[in-house]
Amino acid sequence: MTNTFKISVQPRRLTSKPPRSAMKELQENYTYHECTLNGLKEIVSRGHTLVGAKLKDGYRDGVNFLGSQVVFLDFDDNENPEEKIKLFEKYGIKVNLFYNSFSHTPEFNKFRLVIVFDTIIEDAKIYRDAVIALIKIGESDKACSSCVTMFYAGNNAEVLCEEINQWDLVVGHLDTLINEGKSKRTQRRNHIRLNKVKSDRKVVTPYSN
């Protein structure tokens, strides 16, 4: 199993959270990179803003979502990252990368956890549902559930697990969480979509920039 994956990177490098005046610039000019977890660690350490999805024309908008295999989770409430990582381990999900947000201080923990799948999910609804399921597990920021949420870089990036998550091994847990409280009809529809992601994995072709 290959441990490389795809991610969108904005060329501007930051050392702190940018002002609102910079938001327009950070909407565009994303390029799609294939990298390893150590490569992602370096990208974060260099200060690049990231989106976990491929974006049509490099522009950050929901209609431009073309697929993703990376999920960023945001924790802003002075939580303990080790406790959060253990929550994911209960579901057989590996947290691959950790880094502190720009606004982190020794007195108040703010950090991000990154989970990478071996599968490119091209169905925007299934990807968003998977993100929401992971947010539910870790109790992270619910505002970061968009398919194209951008995440600023940060400090102290660390690779926690070099083996990325096999979709086939974790999709059952996600299926249960996604379908919690849903009608039987919706559950069947979601189950079909999730299984299609599994079957498509063997025929996925690499994206080009």
mmCIF file of C-alpha atoms in Angstrom:
data_model
loop_
_atom_site.group_PDB
_atom_site.id
_atom_site.type_symbol
_atom_site.label_atom_id
_atom_site.label_comp_id
_atom_site.label_asym_id
_atom_site.label_seq_id
_atom_site.Cartn_x
_atom_site.Cartn_y
_atom_site.Cartn_z
ATOM 1 C CA MET A 1 0.000 0.000 0.000
ATOM 2 C CA THR A 2 1.375 3.386 -0.988
ATOM 3 C CA ASN A 3 1.670 6.041 1.689
ATOM 4 C CA THR A 4 1.484 8.990 -0.690
ATOM 5 C CA PHE A 5 -1.649 11.092 -1.050
ATOM 6 C CA LYS A 6 -2.952 14.298 -2.633
ATOM 7 C CA ILE A 7 -3.545 17.711 -1.089
ATOM 8 C CA SER A 8 -4.136 21.304 -2.258
ATOM 9 C CA VAL A 9 -1.575 23.910 -1.240
ATOM 10 C CA GLN A 10 -1.780 27.708 -1.411
ATOM 11 C CA PRO A 11 1.544 29.318 -2.380
ATOM 12 C CA ARG A 12 1.505 32.180 0.133
ATOM 13 C CA ARG A 13 3.488 31.428 3.278
ATOM 14 C CA LEU A 14 2.211 32.674 6.647
ATOM 15 C CA THR A 15 3.671 32.858 10.129
ATOM 16 C CA SER A 16 0.445 33.874 11.876
ATOM 17 C CA LYS A 17 -3.294 33.968 11.273
ATOM 18 C CA PRO A 18 -3.839 36.456 8.428
ATOM 19 C CA PRO A 19 -6.111 39.523 8.506
ATOM 20 C CA ARG A 20 -9.511 39.462 6.802
ATOM 21 C CA SER A 21 -8.056 41.490 3.952
ATOM 22 C CA ALA A 22 -6.062 38.408 2.915
ATOM 23 C CA MET A 23 -9.108 36.140 2.563
ATOM 24 C CA LYS A 24 -9.651 36.829 -1.141
ATOM 25 C CA GLU A 25 -6.067 35.889 -1.959
ATOM 26 C CA LEU A 26 -6.423 32.657 0.014
ATOM 27 C CA GLN A 27 -9.461 31.624 -2.045
ATOM 28 C CA GLU A 28 -7.445 30.881 -5.173
ATOM 29 C CA ASN A 29 -4.214 29.663 -6.754
ATOM 30 C CA TYR A 30 -4.187 26.296 -4.977
ATOM 31 C CA THR A 31 -2.032 23.615 -6.592
ATOM 32 C CA TYR A 32 -2.529 19.897 -6.149
ATOM 33 C CA HIS A 33 0.452 18.073 -4.640
ATOM 34 C CA GLU A 34 1.236 14.417 -4.154
ATOM 35 C CA CYS A 35 3.192 14.010 -0.951
ATOM 36 C CA THR A 36 4.060 11.798 1.979
ATOM 37 C CA LEU A 37 3.236 12.594 5.589
ATOM 38 C CA ASN A 38 6.756 13.938 6.071
ATOM 39 C CA GLY A 39 6.180 16.078 2.995
ATOM 40 C CA LEU A 40 2.946 17.398 4.503
ATOM 41 C CA LYS A 41 4.795 18.125 7.737
ATOM 42 C CA GLU A 42 7.247 20.263 5.759
ATOM 43 C CA ILE A 43 4.441 22.086 3.922
ATOM 44 C CA VAL A 44 2.782 22.934 7.250
ATOM 45 C CA SER A 45 6.109 24.005 8.744
ATOM 46 C CA ARG A 46 6.720 26.353 5.799
ATOM 47 C CA GLY A 47 3.431 28.153 6.541
ATOM 48 C CA HIS A 48 1.244 27.172 3.589
ATOM 49 C CA THR A 49 -2.553 27.255 3.850
ATOM 50 C CA LEU A 50 -4.127 23.893 2.952
ATOM 51 C CA VAL A 51 -7.348 22.396 1.654
ATOM 52 C CA GLY A 52 -7.776 18.639 1.928
ATOM 53 C CA ALA A 53 -9.436 18.378 -1.504
ATOM 54 C CA LYS A 54 -8.632 18.789 -5.168
ATOM 55 C CA LEU A 55 -10.184 22.038 -6.413
ATOM 56 C CA LYS A 56 -11.261 22.741 -9.967
ATOM 57 C CA ASP A 57 -9.073 25.564 -11.344
ATOM 58 C CA GLY A 58 -7.416 25.827 -7.913
ATOM 59 C CA TYR A 59 -10.310 27.922 -6.580
ATOM 60 C CA ARG A 60 -11.756 27.230 -3.123
ATOM 61 C CA ASP A 61 -15.500 26.870 -3.562
ATOM 62 C CA GLY A 62 -17.852 23.983 -2.773
ATOM 63 C CA VAL A 63 -18.850 23.546 -6.422
ATOM 64 C CA ASN A 64 -15.164 23.080 -7.289
ATOM 65 C CA PHE A 65 -14.687 19.988 -5.084
ATOM 66 C CA LEU A 66 -13.254 17.145 -7.169
ATOM 67 C CA GLY A 67 -12.221 14.654 -4.503
ATOM 68 C CA SER A 68 -10.327 14.204 -1.259
ATOM 69 C CA GLN A 69 -8.527 11.658 0.874
ATOM 70 C CA VAL A 70 -7.440 13.986 3.705
ATOM 71 C CA VAL A 71 -9.412 15.281 6.713
ATOM 72 C CA PHE A 72 -8.262 18.121 8.989
ATOM 73 C CA LEU A 73 -9.880 18.395 12.426
ATOM 74 C CA ASP A 74 -9.677 21.630 14.438
ATOM 75 C CA PHE A 75 -9.490 21.725 18.252
ATOM 76 C CA ASP A 76 -9.728 25.176 19.866
ATOM 77 C CA ASP A 77 -10.969 24.504 23.414
ATOM 78 C CA ASN A 78 -7.775 23.763 25.366
ATOM 79 C CA GLU A 79 -8.189 20.020 24.883
ATOM 80 C CA ASN A 80 -5.637 17.253 25.349
ATOM 81 C CA PRO A 81 -4.472 15.906 21.965
ATOM 82 C CA GLU A 82 -3.473 12.530 23.398
ATOM 83 C CA GLU A 83 -7.000 12.002 24.730
ATOM 84 C CA LYS A 84 -8.466 12.926 21.346
ATOM 85 C CA ILE A 85 -6.151 10.528 19.518
ATOM 86 C CA LYS A 86 -7.305 7.702 21.796
ATOM 87 C CA LEU A 87 -10.922 8.381 20.799
ATOM 88 C CA PHE A 88 -10.047 7.659 17.175
ATOM 89 C CA GLU A 89 -8.041 4.563 18.103
ATOM 90 C CA LYS A 90 -11.225 3.048 19.537
ATOM 91 C CA TYR A 91 -12.598 3.071 15.985
ATOM 92 C CA GLY A 92 -9.424 1.679 14.443
ATOM 93 C CA ILE A 93 -8.641 5.100 12.921
ATOM 94 C CA LYS A 94 -5.046 6.306 12.879
ATOM 95 C CA VAL A 95 -4.326 10.003 13.406
ATOM 96 C CA ASN A 96 -1.471 10.637 10.997
ATOM 97 C CA LEU A 97 -0.311 14.185 11.740
ATOM 98 C CA PHE A 98 -0.499 16.727 14.576
ATOM 99 C CA TYR A 99 0.320 20.417 14.650
ATOM 100 C CA ASN A 100 -0.424 23.431 16.836
ATOM 101 C CA SER A 101 -2.512 26.264 15.425
ATOM 102 C CA PHE A 102 -0.927 29.711 15.088
ATOM 103 C CA SER A 103 -3.050 30.888 18.031
ATOM 104 C CA HIS A 104 -1.889 28.092 20.358
ATOM 105 C CA THR A 105 -0.191 29.167 23.598
ATOM 106 C CA PRO A 106 1.390 27.135 26.404
ATOM 107 C CA GLU A 107 -1.570 28.155 28.562
ATOM 108 C CA PHE A 108 -4.299 27.290 26.028
ATOM 109 C CA ASN A 109 -4.061 24.332 23.662
ATOM 110 C CA LYS A 110 -5.153 24.833 20.059
ATOM 111 C CA PHE A 111 -4.217 22.186 17.541
ATOM 112 C CA ARG A 112 -5.154 20.200 14.462
ATOM 113 C CA LEU A 113 -5.212 16.480 13.807
ATOM 114 C CA VAL A 114 -4.939 15.154 10.266
ATOM 115 C CA ILE A 115 -6.382 11.823 9.113
ATOM 116 C CA VAL A 116 -5.434 10.461 5.696
ATOM 117 C CA PHE A 117 -7.201 7.702 3.734
ATOM 118 C CA ASP A 118 -5.759 5.528 0.988
ATOM 119 C CA THR A 119 -8.884 6.281 -1.052
ATOM 120 C CA ILE A 120 -9.854 9.377 -3.024
ATOM 121 C CA ILE A 121 -13.515 10.129 -2.243
ATOM 122 C CA GLU A 122 -15.042 11.897 -5.229
ATOM 123 C CA ASP A 123 -18.634 12.003 -3.915
ATOM 124 C CA ALA A 124 -18.870 15.364 -2.088
ATOM 125 C CA LYS A 125 -21.766 14.214 0.099
ATOM 126 C CA ILE A 126 -19.994 11.070 1.256
ATOM 127 C CA TYR A 127 -16.809 13.023 1.942
ATOM 128 C CA ARG A 128 -18.677 15.625 4.004
ATOM 129 C CA ASP A 129 -20.573 12.882 5.851
ATOM 130 C CA ALA A 130 -17.260 11.180 6.648
ATOM 131 C CA VAL A 131 -15.844 14.474 7.941
ATOM 132 C CA ILE A 132 -18.897 14.995 10.149
ATOM 133 C CA ALA A 133 -18.541 11.431 11.485
ATOM 134 C CA LEU A 134 -14.900 12.111 12.397
ATOM 135 C CA ILE A 135 -15.890 15.430 14.001
ATOM 136 C CA LYS A 136 -18.411 13.476 16.060
ATOM 137 C CA ILE A 137 -15.761 11.001 17.245
ATOM 138 C CA GLY A 138 -13.225 13.651 18.255
ATOM 139 C CA GLU A 139 -15.707 16.365 19.269
ATOM 140 C CA SER A 140 -13.771 18.856 17.168
ATOM 141 C CA ASP A 141 -14.963 22.153 15.673
ATOM 142 C CA LYS A 142 -18.252 21.543 13.808
ATOM 143 C CA ALA A 143 -17.711 24.685 11.720
ATOM 144 C CA CYS A 144 -14.968 22.842 9.796
ATOM 145 C CA SER A 145 -17.249 20.331 8.039
ATOM 146 C CA SER A 146 -17.214 21.869 4.549
ATOM 147 C CA CYS A 147 -15.655 19.855 1.731
ATOM 148 C CA VAL A 148 -13.356 22.794 1.010
ATOM 149 C CA THR A 149 -12.526 24.266 4.422
ATOM 150 C CA MET A 150 -9.111 25.904 4.383
ATOM 151 C CA PHE A 151 -6.712 25.350 7.241
ATOM 152 C CA TYR A 152 -3.850 27.645 8.087
ATOM 153 C CA ALA A 153 -0.475 26.135 8.832
ATOM 154 C CA GLY A 154 0.982 26.172 12.324
ATOM 155 C CA ASN A 155 3.851 25.032 14.492
ATOM 156 C CA ASN A 156 5.336 21.872 15.976
ATOM 157 C CA ALA A 157 4.080 19.634 13.178
ATOM 158 C CA GLU A 158 4.683 15.969 13.969
ATOM 159 C CA VAL A 159 3.992 12.759 12.053
ATOM 160 C CA LEU A 160 2.228 10.428 14.493
ATOM 161 C CA CYS A 161 1.649 7.422 12.244
ATOM 162 C CA GLU A 162 3.229 6.905 8.838
ATOM 163 C CA GLU A 163 0.690 4.275 7.778
ATOM 164 C CA ILE A 164 -2.344 5.966 6.242
ATOM 165 C CA ASN A 165 -5.826 4.602 6.909
ATOM 166 C CA GLN A 166 -7.232 1.893 4.679
ATOM 167 C CA TRP A 167 -10.745 2.937 3.727
ATOM 168 C CA ASP A 168 -11.952 -0.672 3.647
ATOM 169 C CA LEU A 169 -10.979 -1.135 7.296
ATOM 170 C CA VAL A 170 -12.636 1.995 8.732
ATOM 171 C CA VAL A 171 -15.646 2.532 6.463
ATOM 172 C CA GLY A 172 -17.838 0.242 8.575
ATOM 173 C CA HIS A 173 -17.423 2.501 11.616
ATOM 174 C CA LEU A 174 -18.046 5.590 9.502
ATOM 175 C CA ASP A 175 -21.130 3.958 7.981
ATOM 176 C CA THR A 176 -22.596 3.433 11.465
ATOM 177 C CA LEU A 177 -21.880 7.020 12.536
ATOM 178 C CA ILE A 178 -23.092 8.558 9.274
ATOM 179 C CA ASN A 179 -26.384 6.656 9.424
ATOM 180 C CA GLU A 180 -27.092 7.226 13.111
ATOM 181 C CA GLY A 181 -30.669 8.483 13.440
ATOM 182 C CA LYS A 182 -31.297 8.409 9.669
ATOM 183 C CA SER A 183 -34.308 6.818 8.009
ATOM 184 C CA LYS A 184 -33.977 3.307 6.540
ATOM 185 C CA ARG A 185 -34.172 4.766 3.042
ATOM 186 C CA THR A 186 -31.369 7.257 3.712
ATOM 187 C CA GLN A 187 -29.280 4.553 5.377
ATOM 188 C CA ARG A 188 -29.566 2.352 2.282
ATOM 189 C CA ARG A 189 -28.642 5.257 0.000
ATOM 190 C CA ASN A 190 -25.603 6.147 2.111
ATOM 191 C CA HIS A 191 -24.532 2.517 2.346
ATOM 192 C CA ILE A 192 -24.591 2.193 -1.451
ATOM 193 C CA ARG A 193 -22.497 5.370 -1.814
ATOM 194 C CA LEU A 194 -19.976 4.184 0.769
ATOM 195 C CA ASN A 195 -19.641 0.802 -0.907
ATOM 196 C CA LYS A 196 -19.137 2.507 -4.252
ATOM 197 C CA VAL A 197 -16.162 4.368 -2.779
ATOM 198 C CA LYS A 198 -14.752 0.995 -1.692
ATOM 199 C CA SER A 199 -15.203 -0.634 -5.078
ATOM 200 C CA ASP A 200 -13.885 2.414 -6.947
ATOM 201 C CA ARG A 201 -10.630 2.361 -4.971
ATOM 202 C CA LYS A 202 -9.169 -0.362 -7.175
ATOM 203 C CA VAL A 203 -9.720 1.640 -10.361
ATOM 204 C CA VAL A 204 -8.932 5.184 -9.187
ATOM 205 C CA THR A 205 -6.518 6.922 -11.521
ATOM 206 C CA PRO A 206 -4.151 9.607 -10.191
ATOM 207 C CA TYR A 207 -5.219 13.212 -10.625
ATOM 208 C CA SER A 208 -2.967 15.490 -12.589
ATOM 209 C CA ASN A 209 -2.243 19.077 -11.596
#
